[in-house]
mmCIF file of N, CA and C in Angstrom:
data_model
loop_
_atom_site.group_PDB
_atom_site.id
_atom_site.type_symbol
_atom_site.label_atom_id
_atom_site.label_comp_id
_atom_site.label_asym_id
_atom_site.label_seq_id
_atom_site.Cartn_x
_atom_site.Cartn_y
_atom_site.Cartn_z
ATOM 1 N N UNK A 1 -11.191 -10.691 23.180
ATOM 2 C CA UNK A 1 -10.088 -10.038 21.809
ATOM 3 C C UNK A 1 -10.384 -8.298 21.696
ATOM 4 N N UNK A 2 -9.694 -7.553 21.882
ATOM 5 C CA UNK A 2 -10.055 -6.011 21.498
ATOM 6 C C UNK A 2 -10.091 -5.637 20.288
ATOM 7 N N UNK A 3 -11.296 -5.037 19.792
ATOM 8 C CA UNK A 3 -11.617 -4.544 18.306
ATOM 9 C C UNK A 3 -10.867 -3.322 18.357
ATOM 10 N N UNK A 4 -10.258 -3.234 16.969
ATOM 11 C CA UNK A 4 -9.272 -2.025 16.965
ATOM 12 C C UNK A 4 -10.250 -1.101 16.075
ATOM 13 N N UNK A 5 -10.117 0.112 16.565
ATOM 14 C CA UNK A 5 -11.002 1.193 15.771
ATOM 15 C C UNK A 5 -9.799 1.684 14.493
ATOM 16 N N UNK A 6 -10.659 1.590 13.398
ATOM 17 C CA UNK A 6 -9.687 2.559 12.570
ATOM 18 C C UNK A 6 -10.852 3.583 12.251
ATOM 19 N N UNK A 7 -9.871 4.544 12.101
ATOM 20 C CA UNK A 7 -10.298 5.954 11.359
ATOM 21 C C UNK A 7 -10.051 6.201 10.270
ATOM 22 N N UNK A 8 -11.150 7.023 9.557
ATOM 23 C CA UNK A 8 -11.048 7.402 7.946
ATOM 24 C C UNK A 8 -10.617 8.669 8.342
ATOM 25 N N UNK A 9 -9.260 9.433 7.272
ATOM 26 C CA UNK A 9 -9.128 10.245 7.419
ATOM 27 C C UNK A 9 -8.937 11.028 5.642
ATOM 28 N N UNK A 10 -9.243 12.001 5.549
ATOM 29 C CA UNK A 10 -8.708 12.813 4.338
ATOM 30 C C UNK A 10 -7.756 13.852 4.685
ATOM 31 N N UNK A 11 -6.640 13.683 3.990
ATOM 32 C CA UNK A 11 -5.602 14.637 4.580
ATOM 33 C C UNK A 11 -5.519 15.242 3.182
ATOM 34 N N UNK A 12 -5.310 16.663 3.094
ATOM 35 C CA UNK A 12 -5.261 17.525 1.959
ATOM 36 C C UNK A 12 -3.489 17.875 1.916
ATOM 37 N N UNK A 13 -2.978 17.777 0.566
ATOM 38 C CA UNK A 13 -1.882 17.975 0.523
ATOM 39 C C UNK A 13 -1.442 18.803 -0.689
ATOM 40 N N UNK A 14 -0.660 19.589 -0.250
ATOM 41 C CA UNK A 14 -0.058 20.685 -1.343
ATOM 42 C C UNK A 14 1.669 20.860 -1.139
ATOM 43 N N UNK A 15 2.036 21.159 -2.485
ATOM 44 C CA UNK A 15 3.323 21.723 -2.408
ATOM 45 C C UNK A 15 3.504 22.231 -3.558
ATOM 46 N N UNK A 16 4.652 23.338 -3.381
ATOM 47 C CA UNK A 16 5.135 24.293 -4.496
ATOM 48 C C UNK A 16 6.657 24.345 -4.504
ATOM 49 N N UNK A 17 7.466 23.333 -3.846
ATOM 50 C CA UNK A 17 8.765 23.309 -3.987
ATOM 51 C C UNK A 17 9.174 21.584 -4.213
ATOM 52 N N UNK A 18 9.653 21.784 -5.634
ATOM 53 C CA UNK A 18 9.950 19.877 -5.944
ATOM 54 C C UNK A 18 8.486 19.101 -5.747
ATOM 55 N N UNK A 19 7.337 19.797 -6.209
ATOM 56 C CA UNK A 19 5.677 19.435 -5.610
ATOM 57 C C UNK A 19 5.672 17.647 -5.975
ATOM 58 N N UNK A 20 6.148 17.483 -7.339
ATOM 59 C CA UNK A 20 6.123 15.870 -7.854
ATOM 60 C C UNK A 20 6.337 15.036 -6.625
ATOM 61 N N UNK A 21 7.835 15.447 -6.422
ATOM 62 C CA UNK A 21 8.658 14.858 -5.904
ATOM 63 C C UNK A 21 8.306 14.742 -4.275
ATOM 64 N N UNK A 22 7.869 15.887 -3.752
ATOM 65 C CA UNK A 22 7.577 16.027 -2.515
ATOM 66 C C UNK A 22 6.180 15.054 -2.216
ATOM 67 N N UNK A 23 5.349 14.860 -2.772
ATOM 68 C CA UNK A 23 4.256 14.712 -3.048
ATOM 69 C C UNK A 23 4.247 13.007 -2.650
ATOM 70 N N UNK A 24 5.013 12.352 -3.447
ATOM 71 C CA UNK A 24 5.437 11.368 -3.677
ATOM 72 C C UNK A 24 5.962 10.758 -2.330
ATOM 73 N N UNK A 25 6.824 11.376 -1.852
ATOM 74 C CA UNK A 25 7.697 11.153 -0.602
ATOM 75 C C UNK A 25 6.593 11.276 0.822
ATOM 76 N N UNK A 26 5.835 12.039 0.619
ATOM 77 C CA UNK A 26 4.753 11.955 1.537
ATOM 78 C C UNK A 26 3.705 10.771 1.314
ATOM 79 N N UNK A 27 3.314 10.398 0.415
ATOM 80 C CA UNK A 27 2.625 9.212 0.045
ATOM 81 C C UNK A 27 3.190 7.817 0.599
ATOM 82 N N UNK A 28 4.569 7.998 0.736
ATOM 83 C CA UNK A 28 5.393 6.875 0.981
ATOM 84 C C UNK A 28 5.762 7.004 2.269
ATOM 85 N N UNK A 29 5.923 8.067 3.053
ATOM 86 C CA UNK A 29 6.033 8.254 4.479
ATOM 87 C C UNK A 29 4.763 7.720 5.180
ATOM 88 N N UNK A 30 3.780 8.149 4.783
ATOM 89 C CA UNK A 30 2.334 7.947 5.298
ATOM 90 C C UNK A 30 2.133 6.410 5.051
ATOM 91 N N UNK A 31 2.636 5.858 3.974
ATOM 92 C CA UNK A 31 2.193 4.500 3.702
ATOM 93 C C UNK A 31 2.864 3.212 4.571
ATOM 94 N N UNK A 32 4.043 3.917 5.026
ATOM 95 C CA UNK A 32 4.827 3.269 6.296
ATOM 96 C C UNK A 32 4.284 2.752 7.552
ATOM 97 N N UNK A 33 3.320 3.899 7.754
ATOM 98 C CA UNK A 33 2.671 3.661 9.138
ATOM 99 C C UNK A 33 1.160 3.622 9.257
ATOM 100 N N UNK A 34 0.709 3.905 8.036
ATOM 101 C CA UNK A 34 -0.732 3.870 7.891
ATOM 102 C C UNK A 34 -1.277 3.068 6.685
ATOM 103 N N UNK A 35 -2.488 2.582 6.881
ATOM 104 C CA UNK A 35 -3.321 2.155 5.405
ATOM 105 C C UNK A 35 -3.763 3.049 4.775
ATOM 106 N N UNK A 36 -2.681 3.641 3.448
ATOM 107 C CA UNK A 36 -2.901 4.184 2.235
ATOM 108 C C UNK A 36 -4.070 3.815 1.550
ATOM 109 N N UNK A 37 -5.493 4.449 1.548
ATOM 110 C CA UNK A 37 -6.054 3.457 0.876
ATOM 111 C C UNK A 37 -6.485 4.382 -0.740
ATOM 112 N N UNK A 38 -6.326 5.880 -0.631
ATOM 113 C CA UNK A 38 -6.430 6.125 -2.436
ATOM 114 C C UNK A 38 -6.174 7.698 -2.041
ATOM 115 N N UNK A 39 -6.038 8.002 -3.541
ATOM 116 C CA UNK A 39 -5.384 9.405 -3.872
ATOM 117 C C UNK A 39 -6.453 10.095 -4.727
ATOM 118 N N UNK A 40 -6.638 11.223 -4.739
ATOM 119 C CA UNK A 40 -7.592 12.152 -5.397
ATOM 120 C C UNK A 40 -6.586 12.407 -6.615
ATOM 121 N N UNK A 41 -7.359 13.075 -7.732
ATOM 122 C CA UNK A 41 -6.243 13.721 -8.690
ATOM 123 C C UNK A 41 -5.917 14.995 -8.138
ATOM 124 N N UNK A 42 -4.741 15.114 -8.604
ATOM 125 C CA UNK A 42 -3.879 16.136 -8.307
ATOM 126 C C UNK A 42 -4.407 17.775 -9.228
ATOM 127 N N UNK A 43 -4.324 18.771 -8.676
ATOM 128 C CA UNK A 43 -4.231 20.077 -9.711
ATOM 129 C C UNK A 43 -3.241 21.233 -9.121
ATOM 130 N N UNK A 44 -3.054 21.968 -10.242
ATOM 131 C CA UNK A 44 -2.133 22.980 -10.085
ATOM 132 C C UNK A 44 -2.859 24.140 -10.056
ATOM 133 N N UNK A 45 -2.712 24.712 -9.018
ATOM 134 C CA UNK A 45 -3.467 25.698 -8.210
ATOM 135 C C UNK A 45 -2.717 27.169 -7.687
ATOM 136 N N UNK A 46 -3.113 28.177 -8.315
ATOM 137 C CA UNK A 46 -2.305 29.386 -8.058
ATOM 138 C C UNK A 46 -2.127 29.696 -6.572
ATOM 139 N N UNK A 47 -1.065 30.175 -6.303
ATOM 140 C CA UNK A 47 -1.301 30.544 -4.685
ATOM 141 C C UNK A 47 -2.050 31.560 -4.181
ATOM 142 N N UNK A 48 -2.365 31.183 -2.874
ATOM 143 C CA UNK A 48 -3.278 32.320 -2.174
ATOM 144 C C UNK A 48 -2.561 33.199 -1.579
ATOM 145 N N UNK A 49 -3.131 34.628 -1.241
ATOM 146 C CA UNK A 49 -2.294 35.469 -0.120
ATOM 147 C C UNK A 49 -1.027 36.014 -0.382
ATOM 148 N N UNK A 50 -0.116 35.239 -0.713
ATOM 149 C CA UNK A 50 1.337 35.585 -1.263
ATOM 150 C C UNK A 50 1.425 35.142 -2.479
ATOM 151 N N UNK A 51 1.324 35.986 -3.770
ATOM 152 C CA UNK A 51 1.357 35.286 -5.067
ATOM 153 C C UNK A 51 2.626 35.256 -5.590
ATOM 154 N N UNK A 52 3.670 35.927 -4.765
ATOM 155 C CA UNK A 52 4.816 35.918 -5.628
ATOM 156 C C UNK A 52 5.505 34.547 -5.334
ATOM 157 N N UNK A 53 5.184 33.630 -5.893
ATOM 158 C CA UNK A 53 6.030 32.240 -5.704
ATOM 159 C C UNK A 53 5.241 31.165 -6.868
ATOM 160 N N UNK A 54 5.951 30.107 -6.782
ATOM 161 C CA UNK A 54 5.280 28.972 -7.738
ATOM 162 C C UNK A 54 3.852 28.560 -7.525
ATOM 163 N N UNK A 55 3.369 28.192 -8.306
ATOM 164 C CA UNK A 55 2.077 27.351 -8.284
ATOM 165 C C UNK A 55 2.533 26.632 -7.252
ATOM 166 N N UNK A 56 1.001 26.005 -6.743
ATOM 167 C CA UNK A 56 1.103 24.625 -5.967
ATOM 168 C C UNK A 56 0.543 23.368 -6.836
ATOM 169 N N UNK A 57 0.775 22.158 -6.374
ATOM 170 C CA UNK A 57 0.347 21.036 -6.807
ATOM 171 C C UNK A 57 -0.687 20.598 -5.543
ATOM 172 N N UNK A 58 -1.713 20.638 -5.501
ATOM 173 C CA UNK A 58 -2.728 20.173 -4.836
ATOM 174 C C UNK A 58 -3.723 18.830 -4.975
ATOM 175 N N UNK A 59 -3.698 18.260 -4.034
ATOM 176 C CA UNK A 59 -4.520 16.972 -3.809
ATOM 177 C C UNK A 59 -5.167 16.604 -2.464
ATOM 178 N N UNK A 60 -5.159 15.426 -2.199
ATOM 179 C CA UNK A 60 -5.937 14.438 -0.893
ATOM 180 C C UNK A 60 -5.567 13.032 -1.106
ATOM 181 N N UNK A 61 -5.203 12.710 0.134
ATOM 182 C CA UNK A 61 -4.963 11.273 0.565
ATOM 183 C C UNK A 61 -6.271 10.842 1.361
ATOM 184 N N UNK A 62 -6.764 9.540 0.935
ATOM 185 C CA UNK A 62 -7.490 8.769 1.966
ATOM 186 C C UNK A 62 -6.855 8.039 2.698
ATOM 187 N N UNK A 63 -6.934 7.589 4.112
ATOM 188 C CA UNK A 63 -5.911 6.893 4.915
ATOM 189 C C UNK A 63 -6.881 6.747 5.863
ATOM 190 N N UNK A 64 -6.708 5.209 5.871
ATOM 191 C CA UNK A 64 -7.134 4.810 7.703
ATOM 192 C C UNK A 64 -6.340 4.670 8.601
ATOM 193 N N UNK A 65 -6.254 5.028 9.715
ATOM 194 C CA UNK A 65 -5.225 4.820 10.812
ATOM 195 C C UNK A 65 -5.822 4.172 12.011
ATOM 196 N N UNK A 66 -5.180 3.777 12.894
ATOM 197 C CA UNK A 66 -5.374 3.377 14.055
ATOM 198 C C UNK A 66 -4.799 4.467 15.019
ATOM 199 N N UNK A 67 -4.361 5.574 14.815
ATOM 200 C CA UNK A 67 -4.190 6.761 15.759
ATOM 201 C C UNK A 67 -5.605 7.452 16.033
ATOM 202 N N UNK A 68 -5.603 8.208 17.179
ATOM 203 C CA UNK A 68 -6.479 9.189 17.442
ATOM 204 C C UNK A 68 -6.064 10.459 16.669
ATOM 205 N N UNK A 69 -6.972 11.179 16.942
ATOM 206 C CA UNK A 69 -6.937 12.139 15.784
ATOM 207 C C UNK A 69 -5.435 13.313 16.273
ATOM 208 N N UNK A 70 -5.154 13.458 17.635
ATOM 209 C CA UNK A 70 -4.100 14.232 17.759
ATOM 210 C C UNK A 70 -2.754 13.517 17.530
ATOM 211 N N UNK A 71 -2.925 12.188 17.469
ATOM 212 C CA UNK A 71 -1.509 11.389 17.411
ATOM 213 C C UNK A 71 -1.174 11.449 15.814
ATOM 214 N N UNK A 72 -2.383 11.461 14.862
ATOM 215 C CA UNK A 72 -2.415 11.559 13.768
ATOM 216 C C UNK A 72 -1.642 13.013 13.088
ATOM 217 N N UNK A 73 -2.236 13.964 13.850
ATOM 218 C CA UNK A 73 -2.369 15.263 13.481
ATOM 219 C C UNK A 73 -0.762 15.359 13.589
ATOM 220 N N UNK A 74 -0.056 15.372 14.614
ATOM 221 C CA UNK A 74 1.524 15.406 15.023
ATOM 222 C C UNK A 74 2.245 14.520 13.963
ATOM 223 N N UNK A 75 1.350 13.230 13.791
ATOM 224 C CA UNK A 75 2.550 12.530 12.811
ATOM 225 C C UNK A 75 2.599 13.149 11.406
ATOM 226 N N UNK A 76 1.272 13.920 10.855
ATOM 227 C CA UNK A 76 1.705 14.753 9.519
ATOM 228 C C UNK A 76 2.687 15.751 9.859
ATOM 229 N N UNK A 77 2.589 16.479 11.102
ATOM 230 C CA UNK A 77 3.385 17.658 11.278
ATOM 231 C C UNK A 77 5.026 17.003 11.143
ATOM 232 N N UNK A 78 4.950 15.884 11.619
ATOM 233 C CA UNK A 78 6.626 15.283 11.721
ATOM 234 C C UNK A 78 7.028 14.940 10.452
ATOM 235 N N UNK A 79 5.935 14.483 9.411
ATOM 236 C CA UNK A 79 6.302 13.744 8.055
ATOM 237 C C UNK A 79 6.802 15.366 7.276
ATOM 238 N N UNK A 80 5.878 16.258 7.635
ATOM 239 C CA UNK A 80 6.427 17.941 7.089
ATOM 240 C C UNK A 80 7.584 17.994 7.308
ATOM 241 N N UNK A 81 7.863 18.150 8.865
ATOM 242 C CA UNK A 81 9.525 18.482 9.436
ATOM 243 C C UNK A 81 10.451 17.530 8.659
ATOM 244 N N UNK A 82 10.350 15.979 8.554
ATOM 245 C CA UNK A 82 11.166 15.385 7.926
ATOM 246 C C UNK A 82 11.455 15.830 6.704
ATOM 247 N N UNK A 83 10.623 16.166 5.910
ATOM 248 C CA UNK A 83 10.846 16.249 4.495
ATOM 249 C C UNK A 83 11.280 17.641 4.255
ATOM 250 N N UNK A 84 11.474 18.409 5.392
ATOM 251 C CA UNK A 84 12.413 19.998 5.119
ATOM 252 C C UNK A 84 11.664 20.945 5.285
ATOM 253 N N UNK A 85 10.254 20.859 5.509
ATOM 254 C CA UNK A 85 9.229 21.901 5.859
ATOM 255 C C UNK A 85 9.908 22.914 7.095
ATOM 256 N N UNK A 86 9.873 24.104 6.751
ATOM 257 C CA UNK A 86 10.518 25.304 8.091
ATOM 258 C C UNK A 86 9.075 26.358 7.960
ATOM 259 N N UNK A 87 8.703 26.168 9.164
ATOM 260 C CA UNK A 87 7.612 27.141 9.391
ATOM 261 C C UNK A 87 7.789 28.644 9.300
ATOM 262 N N UNK A 88 7.189 29.387 8.424
ATOM 263 C CA UNK A 88 7.779 30.609 8.491
ATOM 264 C C UNK A 88 6.955 31.712 8.717
ATOM 265 N N UNK A 89 7.266 33.053 8.948
ATOM 266 C CA UNK A 89 6.312 34.062 9.286
ATOM 267 C C UNK A 89 5.116 34.283 8.390
ATOM 268 N N UNK A 90 5.745 33.704 7.100
ATOM 269 C CA UNK A 90 4.504 34.068 6.141
ATOM 270 C C UNK A 90 3.698 32.719 5.847
ATOM 271 N N UNK A 91 2.459 32.265 6.336
ATOM 272 C CA UNK A 91 1.868 31.031 6.499
ATOM 273 C C UNK A 91 1.468 30.960 5.186
ATOM 274 N N UNK A 92 1.464 31.608 4.055
ATOM 275 C CA UNK A 92 1.050 31.410 2.657
ATOM 276 C C UNK A 92 2.244 31.452 2.080
ATOM 277 N N UNK A 93 3.493 31.229 2.618
ATOM 278 C CA UNK A 93 4.534 30.590 1.520
ATOM 279 C C UNK A 93 4.790 30.144 0.744
ATOM 280 N N UNK A 94 5.888 29.774 0.398
ATOM 281 C CA UNK A 94 6.462 28.371 -0.346
ATOM 282 C C UNK A 94 6.415 27.548 0.763
ATOM 283 N N UNK A 95 6.231 26.088 0.088
ATOM 284 C CA UNK A 95 6.694 25.140 0.886
ATOM 285 C C UNK A 95 6.575 23.684 0.439
ATOM 286 N N UNK A 96 7.475 22.789 1.169
ATOM 287 C CA UNK A 96 7.949 21.538 0.247
ATOM 288 C C UNK A 96 6.538 20.775 0.546
ATOM 289 N N UNK A 97 6.056 20.717 1.431
ATOM 290 C CA UNK A 97 4.523 19.909 1.560
ATOM 291 C C UNK A 97 3.804 20.506 2.675
ATOM 292 N N UNK A 98 2.470 20.274 2.339
ATOM 293 C CA UNK A 98 1.792 20.528 3.563
ATOM 294 C C UNK A 98 0.545 19.677 3.504
ATOM 295 N N UNK A 99 0.583 19.159 4.869
ATOM 296 C CA UNK A 99 -0.372 18.161 5.026
ATOM 297 C C UNK A 99 -1.498 18.533 6.222
ATOM 298 N N UNK A 100 -2.658 18.370 5.681
ATOM 299 C CA UNK A 100 -3.619 18.800 6.747
ATOM 300 C C UNK A 100 -4.953 18.022 6.907
ATOM 301 N N UNK A 101 -5.290 17.646 8.060
ATOM 302 C CA UNK A 101 -6.445 16.699 8.193
ATOM 303 C C UNK A 101 -7.957 17.796 7.658
ATOM 304 N N UNK A 102 -8.600 17.221 6.802
ATOM 305 C CA UNK A 102 -9.825 17.838 6.367
ATOM 306 C C UNK A 102 -11.060 17.479 6.976
ATOM 307 N N UNK A 103 -10.772 15.872 6.436
ATOM 308 C CA UNK A 103 -12.255 14.947 7.278
ATOM 309 C C UNK A 103 -11.546 13.992 7.870
ATOM 310 N N UNK A 104 -12.289 13.769 9.263
ATOM 311 C CA UNK A 104 -12.129 12.707 10.154
ATOM 312 C C UNK A 104 -13.223 11.975 10.530
ATOM 313 N N UNK A 105 -13.247 10.665 10.058
ATOM 314 C CA UNK A 105 -14.469 9.985 10.042
ATOM 315 C C UNK A 105 -15.559 10.683 9.537
ATOM 316 N N UNK A 106 -15.463 11.246 8.209
ATOM 317 C CA UNK A 106 -16.816 11.839 7.880
ATOM 318 C C UNK A 106 -17.160 13.066 8.356
ATOM 319 N N UNK A 107 -16.140 13.575 9.250
ATOM 320 C CA UNK A 107 -16.765 14.894 9.630
ATOM 321 C C UNK A 107 -15.866 15.924 8.873
ATOM 322 N N UNK A 108 -16.553 16.791 8.834
ATOM 323 C CA UNK A 108 -15.468 17.963 7.731
ATOM 324 C C UNK A 108 -14.923 18.772 9.285
ATOM 325 N N UNK A 109 -13.637 18.743 9.537
ATOM 326 C CA UNK A 109 -12.970 19.184 10.665
ATOM 327 C C UNK A 109 -11.975 20.479 10.132
ATOM 328 N N UNK A 110 -11.835 21.133 8.813
ATOM 329 C CA UNK A 110 -11.224 22.116 8.566
ATOM 330 C C UNK A 110 -11.939 23.213 7.356
ATOM 331 N N UNK A 111 -12.084 24.016 7.782
ATOM 332 C CA UNK A 111 -13.069 25.204 7.334
ATOM 333 C C UNK A 111 -12.460 25.738 5.903
ATOM 334 N N UNK A 112 -11.218 25.127 5.564
ATOM 335 C CA UNK A 112 -10.644 25.418 4.297
ATOM 336 C C UNK A 112 -11.732 24.528 3.131
ATOM 337 N N UNK A 113 -12.207 23.366 3.700
ATOM 338 C CA UNK A 113 -13.228 22.604 2.883
ATOM 339 C C UNK A 113 -14.086 23.493 2.247
ATOM 340 N N UNK A 114 -14.720 24.394 3.046
ATOM 341 C CA UNK A 114 -15.795 25.382 2.261
ATOM 342 C C UNK A 114 -14.935 26.380 1.559
ATOM 343 N N UNK A 115 -13.969 27.294 1.998
ATOM 344 C CA UNK A 115 -13.179 28.177 1.251
ATOM 345 C C UNK A 115 -12.449 27.914 -0.241
ATOM 346 N N UNK A 116 -12.192 26.822 -0.164
ATOM 347 C CA UNK A 116 -11.203 26.572 -1.209
ATOM 348 C C UNK A 116 -11.642 25.209 -1.814
ATOM 349 N N UNK A 117 -12.190 25.601 -3.211
ATOM 350 C CA UNK A 117 -12.704 24.674 -4.042
ATOM 351 C C UNK A 117 -12.166 23.493 -4.386
ATOM 352 N N UNK A 118 -10.811 23.479 -4.564
ATOM 353 C CA UNK A 118 -9.890 22.371 -5.008
ATOM 354 C C UNK A 118 -9.734 21.587 -3.640
ATOM 355 N N UNK A 119 -10.018 21.784 -2.390
ATOM 356 C CA UNK A 119 -9.858 20.915 -1.379
ATOM 357 C C UNK A 119 -11.122 20.365 -1.744
ATOM 358 N N UNK A 120 -12.355 21.221 -1.620
ATOM 359 C CA UNK A 120 -13.899 20.397 -1.571
ATOM 360 C C UNK A 120 -13.875 19.411 -2.781
ATOM 361 N N UNK A 121 -13.397 19.419 -3.828
ATOM 362 C CA UNK A 121 -13.009 18.954 -4.993
ATOM 363 C C UNK A 121 -12.555 17.388 -4.845
ATOM 364 N N UNK A 122 -11.305 17.534 -4.313
ATOM 365 C CA UNK A 122 -10.476 16.247 -4.374
ATOM 366 C C UNK A 122 -11.032 15.658 -3.113
ATOM 367 N N UNK A 123 -11.696 15.923 -1.792
ATOM 368 C CA UNK A 123 -12.183 15.281 -1.026
ATOM 369 C C UNK A 123 -13.498 14.361 -1.106
ATOM 370 N N UNK A 124 -14.571 15.118 -2.045
ATOM 371 C CA UNK A 124 -15.479 14.447 -2.578
ATOM 372 C C UNK A 124 -14.944 13.527 -3.442
ATOM 373 N N UNK A 125 -14.245 13.647 -4.117
ATOM 374 C CA UNK A 125 -13.735 12.639 -5.464
ATOM 375 C C UNK A 125 -13.244 11.249 -4.712
ATOM 376 N N UNK A 126 -12.672 11.824 -3.521
ATOM 377 C CA UNK A 126 -12.563 10.568 -2.321
ATOM 378 C C UNK A 126 -13.359 9.996 -1.543
ATOM 379 N N UNK A 127 -14.572 10.471 -1.329
ATOM 380 C CA UNK A 127 -15.664 10.278 -0.544
ATOM 381 C C UNK A 127 -17.018 10.815 -1.257
ATOM 382 N N UNK A 128 -17.530 10.569 -2.267
ATOM 383 C CA UNK A 128 -18.870 10.971 -2.983
ATOM 384 C C UNK A 128 -19.763 11.246 -2.280
ATOM 385 N N UNK A 129 -20.017 10.740 -1.291
ATOM 386 C CA UNK A 129 -21.371 10.461 -0.444
ATOM 387 C C UNK A 129 -21.136 11.206 0.883
ATOM 388 N N UNK A 130 -19.848 12.096 1.076
ATOM 389 C CA UNK A 130 -19.849 12.912 2.400
ATOM 390 C C UNK A 130 -21.196 13.875 2.228
ATOM 391 N N UNK A 131 -21.619 14.114 3.626
ATOM 392 C CA UNK A 131 -22.538 14.918 3.748
ATOM 393 C C UNK A 131 -21.883 16.009 4.179
ATOM 394 N N UNK A 132 -21.994 17.073 3.452
ATOM 395 C CA UNK A 132 -21.499 18.304 3.236
ATOM 396 C C UNK A 132 -22.416 19.262 4.102
#
């Protein structure tokens, strides 16, 4: 019998267009295909870069998936598209949902972890013993 490898992933989650609705929908959509383990607290944060927009609701999800990194990343992008996210020239502009892999099997894979306190805070809430 083949043993299935399960990957532990922390996904940063952000929205400033109907944020509570879109975060809840993203959680539901990811729970349909993967094992949703936990979520961090969510925080209201001011927009970075482009400030003429509503504040963001930011947090993180802890998920176990059998997908490889690239397949899971594509799945996140598809959830964003399905929820109505449109890529704009202003990458700091408003968005209905933003899903990014920050930690993959206890390895930090997104430099935003070190640059944005709210990301670090939510990740460490989910994996307190993560080696930083």
